CSV table of C-alpha atoms in Angstrom, one decimal:
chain,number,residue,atom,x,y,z
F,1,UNK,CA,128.6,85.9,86.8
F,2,UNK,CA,130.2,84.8,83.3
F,3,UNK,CA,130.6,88.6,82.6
F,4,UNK,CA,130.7,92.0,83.9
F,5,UNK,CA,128.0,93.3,81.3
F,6,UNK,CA,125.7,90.9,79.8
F,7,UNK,CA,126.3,87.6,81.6
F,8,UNK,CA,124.2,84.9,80.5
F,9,UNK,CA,124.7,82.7,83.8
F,10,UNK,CA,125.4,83.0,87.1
F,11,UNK,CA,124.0,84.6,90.1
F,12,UNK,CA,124.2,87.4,92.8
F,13,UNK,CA,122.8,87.9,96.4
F,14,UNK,CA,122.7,90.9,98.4
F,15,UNK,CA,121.0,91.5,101.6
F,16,UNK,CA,121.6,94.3,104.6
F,17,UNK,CA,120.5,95.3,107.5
F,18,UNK,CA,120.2,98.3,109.5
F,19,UNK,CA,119.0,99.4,113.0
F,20,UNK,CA,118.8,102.9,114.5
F,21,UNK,CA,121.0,104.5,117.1
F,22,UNK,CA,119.3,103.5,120.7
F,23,UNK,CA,119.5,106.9,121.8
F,24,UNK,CA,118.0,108.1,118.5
F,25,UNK,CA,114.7,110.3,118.6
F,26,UNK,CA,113.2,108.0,115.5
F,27,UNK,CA,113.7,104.2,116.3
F,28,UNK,CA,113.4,101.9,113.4
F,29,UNK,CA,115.5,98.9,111.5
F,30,UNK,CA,115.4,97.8,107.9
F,31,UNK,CA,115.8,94.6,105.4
F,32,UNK,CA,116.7,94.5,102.2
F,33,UNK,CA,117.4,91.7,100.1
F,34,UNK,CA,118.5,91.3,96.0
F,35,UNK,CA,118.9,88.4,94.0
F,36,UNK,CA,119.9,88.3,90.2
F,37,UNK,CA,120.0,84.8,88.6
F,38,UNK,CA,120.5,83.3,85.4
F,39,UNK,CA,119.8,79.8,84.6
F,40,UNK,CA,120.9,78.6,80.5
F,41,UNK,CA,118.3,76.6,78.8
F,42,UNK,CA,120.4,74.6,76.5
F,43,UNK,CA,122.8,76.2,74.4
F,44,UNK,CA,120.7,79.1,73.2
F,45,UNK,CA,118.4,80.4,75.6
F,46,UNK,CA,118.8,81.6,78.9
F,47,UNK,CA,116.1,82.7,82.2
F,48,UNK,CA,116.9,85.3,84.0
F,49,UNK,CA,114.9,86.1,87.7
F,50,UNK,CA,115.6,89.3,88.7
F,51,UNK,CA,113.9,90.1,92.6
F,52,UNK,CA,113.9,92.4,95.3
F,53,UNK,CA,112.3,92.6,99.0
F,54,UNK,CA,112.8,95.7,100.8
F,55,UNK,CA,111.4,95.8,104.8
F,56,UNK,CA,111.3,98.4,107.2
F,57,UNK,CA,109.3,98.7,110.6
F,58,UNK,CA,109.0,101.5,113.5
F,59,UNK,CA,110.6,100.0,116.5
F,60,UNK,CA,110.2,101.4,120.5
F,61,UNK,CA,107.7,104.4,120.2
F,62,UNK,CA,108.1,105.6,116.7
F,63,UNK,CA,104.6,105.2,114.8
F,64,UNK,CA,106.1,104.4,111.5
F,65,UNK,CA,109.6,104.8,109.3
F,66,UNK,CA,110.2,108.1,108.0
F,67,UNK,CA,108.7,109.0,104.7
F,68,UNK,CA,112.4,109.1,103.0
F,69,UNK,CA,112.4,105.5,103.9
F,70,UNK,CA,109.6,104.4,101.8
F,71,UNK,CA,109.6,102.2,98.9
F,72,UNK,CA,108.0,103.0,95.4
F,73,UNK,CA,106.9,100.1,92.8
F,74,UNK,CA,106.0,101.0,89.3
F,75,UNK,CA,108.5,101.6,86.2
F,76,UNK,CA,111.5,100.3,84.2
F,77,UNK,CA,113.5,98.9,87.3
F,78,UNK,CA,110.3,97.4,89.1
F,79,UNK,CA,106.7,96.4,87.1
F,80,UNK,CA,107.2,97.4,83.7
F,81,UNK,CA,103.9,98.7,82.0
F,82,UNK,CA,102.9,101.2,85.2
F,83,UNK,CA,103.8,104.3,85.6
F,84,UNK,CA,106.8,105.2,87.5
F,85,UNK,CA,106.3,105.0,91.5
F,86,UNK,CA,102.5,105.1,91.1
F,87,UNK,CA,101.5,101.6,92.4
F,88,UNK,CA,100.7,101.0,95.9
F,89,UNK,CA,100.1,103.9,98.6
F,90,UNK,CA,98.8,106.9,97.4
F,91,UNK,CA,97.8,110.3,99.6
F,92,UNK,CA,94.0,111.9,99.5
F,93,UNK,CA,95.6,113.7,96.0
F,94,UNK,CA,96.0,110.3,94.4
F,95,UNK,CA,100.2,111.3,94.5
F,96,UNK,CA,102.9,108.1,95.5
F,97,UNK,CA,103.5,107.8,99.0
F,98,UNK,CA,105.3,104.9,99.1
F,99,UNK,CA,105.4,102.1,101.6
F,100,UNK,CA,107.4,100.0,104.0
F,101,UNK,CA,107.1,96.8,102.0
F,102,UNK,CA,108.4,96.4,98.6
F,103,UNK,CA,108.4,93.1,96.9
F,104,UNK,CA,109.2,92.8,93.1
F,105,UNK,CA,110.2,90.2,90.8
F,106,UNK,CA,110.9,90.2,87.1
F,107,UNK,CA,111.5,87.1,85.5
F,108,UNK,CA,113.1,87.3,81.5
F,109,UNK,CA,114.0,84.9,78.8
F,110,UNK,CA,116.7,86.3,77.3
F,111,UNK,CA,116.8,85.6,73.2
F,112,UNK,CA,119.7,84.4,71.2
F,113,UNK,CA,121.9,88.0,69.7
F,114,UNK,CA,124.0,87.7,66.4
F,115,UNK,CA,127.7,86.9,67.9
F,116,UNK,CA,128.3,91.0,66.6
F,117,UNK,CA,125.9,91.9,68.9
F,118,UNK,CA,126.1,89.5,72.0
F,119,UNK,CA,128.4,92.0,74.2
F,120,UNK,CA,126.3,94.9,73.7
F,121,UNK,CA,123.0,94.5,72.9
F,122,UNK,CA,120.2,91.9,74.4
F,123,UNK,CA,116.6,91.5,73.6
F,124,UNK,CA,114.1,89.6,76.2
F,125,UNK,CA,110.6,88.7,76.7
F,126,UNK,CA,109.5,89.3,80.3
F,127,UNK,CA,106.8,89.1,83.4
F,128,UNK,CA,106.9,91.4,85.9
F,129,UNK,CA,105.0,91.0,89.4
F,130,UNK,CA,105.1,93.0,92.6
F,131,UNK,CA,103.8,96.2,94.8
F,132,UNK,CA,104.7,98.2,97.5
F,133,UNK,CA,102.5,98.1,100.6
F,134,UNK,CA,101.8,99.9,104.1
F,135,UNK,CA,101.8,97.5,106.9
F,136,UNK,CA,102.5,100.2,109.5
F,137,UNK,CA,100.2,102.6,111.2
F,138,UNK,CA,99.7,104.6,108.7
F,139,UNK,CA,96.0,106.3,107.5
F,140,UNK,CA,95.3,106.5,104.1
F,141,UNK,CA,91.8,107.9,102.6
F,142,UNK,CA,90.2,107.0,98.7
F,143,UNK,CA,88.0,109.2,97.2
F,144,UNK,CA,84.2,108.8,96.8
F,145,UNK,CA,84.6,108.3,93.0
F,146,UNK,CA,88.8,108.1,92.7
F,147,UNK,CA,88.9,111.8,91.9
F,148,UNK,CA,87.7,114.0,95.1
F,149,UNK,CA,90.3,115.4,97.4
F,150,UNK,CA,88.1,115.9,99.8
F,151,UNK,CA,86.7,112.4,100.6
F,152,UNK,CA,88.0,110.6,103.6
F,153,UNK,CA,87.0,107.2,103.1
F,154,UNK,CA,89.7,104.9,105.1
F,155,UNK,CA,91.7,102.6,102.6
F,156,UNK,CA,94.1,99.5,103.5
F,157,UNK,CA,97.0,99.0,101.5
F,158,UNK,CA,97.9,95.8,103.5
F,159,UNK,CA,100.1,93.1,101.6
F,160,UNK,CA,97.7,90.5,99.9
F,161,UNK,CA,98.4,88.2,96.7
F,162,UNK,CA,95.5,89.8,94.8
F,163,UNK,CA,97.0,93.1,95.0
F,164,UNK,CA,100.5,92.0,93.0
F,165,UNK,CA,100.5,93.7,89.9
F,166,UNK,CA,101.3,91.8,86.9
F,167,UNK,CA,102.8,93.0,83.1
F,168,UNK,CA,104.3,91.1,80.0
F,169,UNK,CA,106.4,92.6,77.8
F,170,UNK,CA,109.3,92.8,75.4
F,171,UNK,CA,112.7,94.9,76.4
F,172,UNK,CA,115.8,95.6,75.0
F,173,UNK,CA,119.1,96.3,76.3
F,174,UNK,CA,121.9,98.5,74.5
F,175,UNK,CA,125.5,99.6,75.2
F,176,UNK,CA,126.0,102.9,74.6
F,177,UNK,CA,128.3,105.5,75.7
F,178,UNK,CA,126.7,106.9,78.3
F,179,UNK,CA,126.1,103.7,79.9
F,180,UNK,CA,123.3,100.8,79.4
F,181,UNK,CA,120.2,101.8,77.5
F,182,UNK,CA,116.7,100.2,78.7
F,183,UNK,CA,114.0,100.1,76.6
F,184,UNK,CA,110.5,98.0,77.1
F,185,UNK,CA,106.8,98.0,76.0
F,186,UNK,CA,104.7,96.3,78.4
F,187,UNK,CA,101.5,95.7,78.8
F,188,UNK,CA,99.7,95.7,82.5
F,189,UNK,CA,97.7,92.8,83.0
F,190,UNK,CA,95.3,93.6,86.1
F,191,UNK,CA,95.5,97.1,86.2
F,192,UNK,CA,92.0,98.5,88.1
F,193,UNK,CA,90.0,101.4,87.1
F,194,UNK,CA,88.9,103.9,90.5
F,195,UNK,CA,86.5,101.8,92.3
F,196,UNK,CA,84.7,104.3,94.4
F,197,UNK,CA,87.3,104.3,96.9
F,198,UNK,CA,91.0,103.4,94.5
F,199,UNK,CA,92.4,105.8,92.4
F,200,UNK,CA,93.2,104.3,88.9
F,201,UNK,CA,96.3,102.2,87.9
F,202,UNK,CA,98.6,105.0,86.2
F,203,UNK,CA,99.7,102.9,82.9
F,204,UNK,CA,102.6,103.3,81.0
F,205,UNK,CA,103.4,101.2,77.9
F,206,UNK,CA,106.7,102.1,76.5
F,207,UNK,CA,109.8,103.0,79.4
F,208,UNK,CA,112.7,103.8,79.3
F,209,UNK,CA,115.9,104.4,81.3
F,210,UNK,CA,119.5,104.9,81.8
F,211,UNK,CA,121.9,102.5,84.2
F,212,UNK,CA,123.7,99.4,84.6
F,213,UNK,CA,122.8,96.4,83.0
F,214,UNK,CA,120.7,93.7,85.0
């Protein structure tokens, strides 16, 4: 990176990897990886990819991770446009239940700032793409019409292409204080109604947050 806050070019990779204790009672491992990259196009603008796979998986004769270990997709860090942690899994009550799999990427172009403004402030268009999925043994029920708790019709929430949720937005960036302002207005771009068996994309248009820049 060019800068600590703000870079325009460069790039960053993090992965880890973990594995439980063999004498553990709960036996499981995990993945992560991160990559942040910035590519300059020309002199004034500049794409920035901005992805993140998270993996974990029971291992010996646990069933499935424990529920603290689940991923979450939805808001300002993940698919812009959704409501925060409501994509993917979701329990007989239509609440976030997360999910072993998590793949996200959010890809900007970052716009040219006054040379006032270029340390702390940035304005980008993006698309955002990615869920969180279930690919353990894990039961989930829908509802008969994407409302009734008391349904139990069986639902996968298996990774699949089709089910990557997509949003395009605007989003700005600000240096305050208190740390690095987000702010974005997205709009989803497949979001599904209940279909009978789905509860409802939760949508969100304009997100916020508070953090550390990209």
């Amino acid at each position: 990176m060019n800068r600590a806050i703000f870079a325009d070019r460069g790039a960053r990779h993090q992965i880890s990897l973990g594995y439980t204790l063999p004498f553990s009672g709960v036996n499981y491992f995990t993945a992560n990886y991160s990559a942040l990259q910035l590519v300059p196009l020309g002199k004034i603008f500049t794409i920035m990819f901005n992805g993140q796979v998270n993996y974990s998986q029971a291992a010996g004769n646990t069933t499935s991770v424990p529920p603290y270990l689940n991923a979450y997709a939805g808001g300002p860090t993940s698919v812009r446009g959704f409501q925060e942690s409501y994509l993917g899994p979701r329990d007989s009550r239509g609440y976030p239940y997360g999910g072993n799999l998590l793949t996200v990427l959010q890809t900007e172009l970052l716009l040219p700032m006054p040379e006032k403004w270029r340390n702390s402030a940035r304005f980008s268009l993006f698309f955002d793409i990615g869920n969180v999925f279930s690919t353990e043994n894990v039961k989930f029920t829908g509802t008969a019409d994407g409302t009734n708790p008391d349904a139990t019709i069986p639902v996968n929430y298996n990774f699949s292409f089709s089910a990557l949720k997509q949003s395009t937005g605007v989003a700005v960036q600000w240096l305050a204080p208190l740390g690095i302002f987000r702010f974005s207005y997205a709009i989803p771009l497949n979001a599904k109604n209940a279909d009978g068996v789905h509860y409802k994309d939760q949508k969100e248009a304009f997100q916020c947050s508070v953090g550390q820049a990209f």
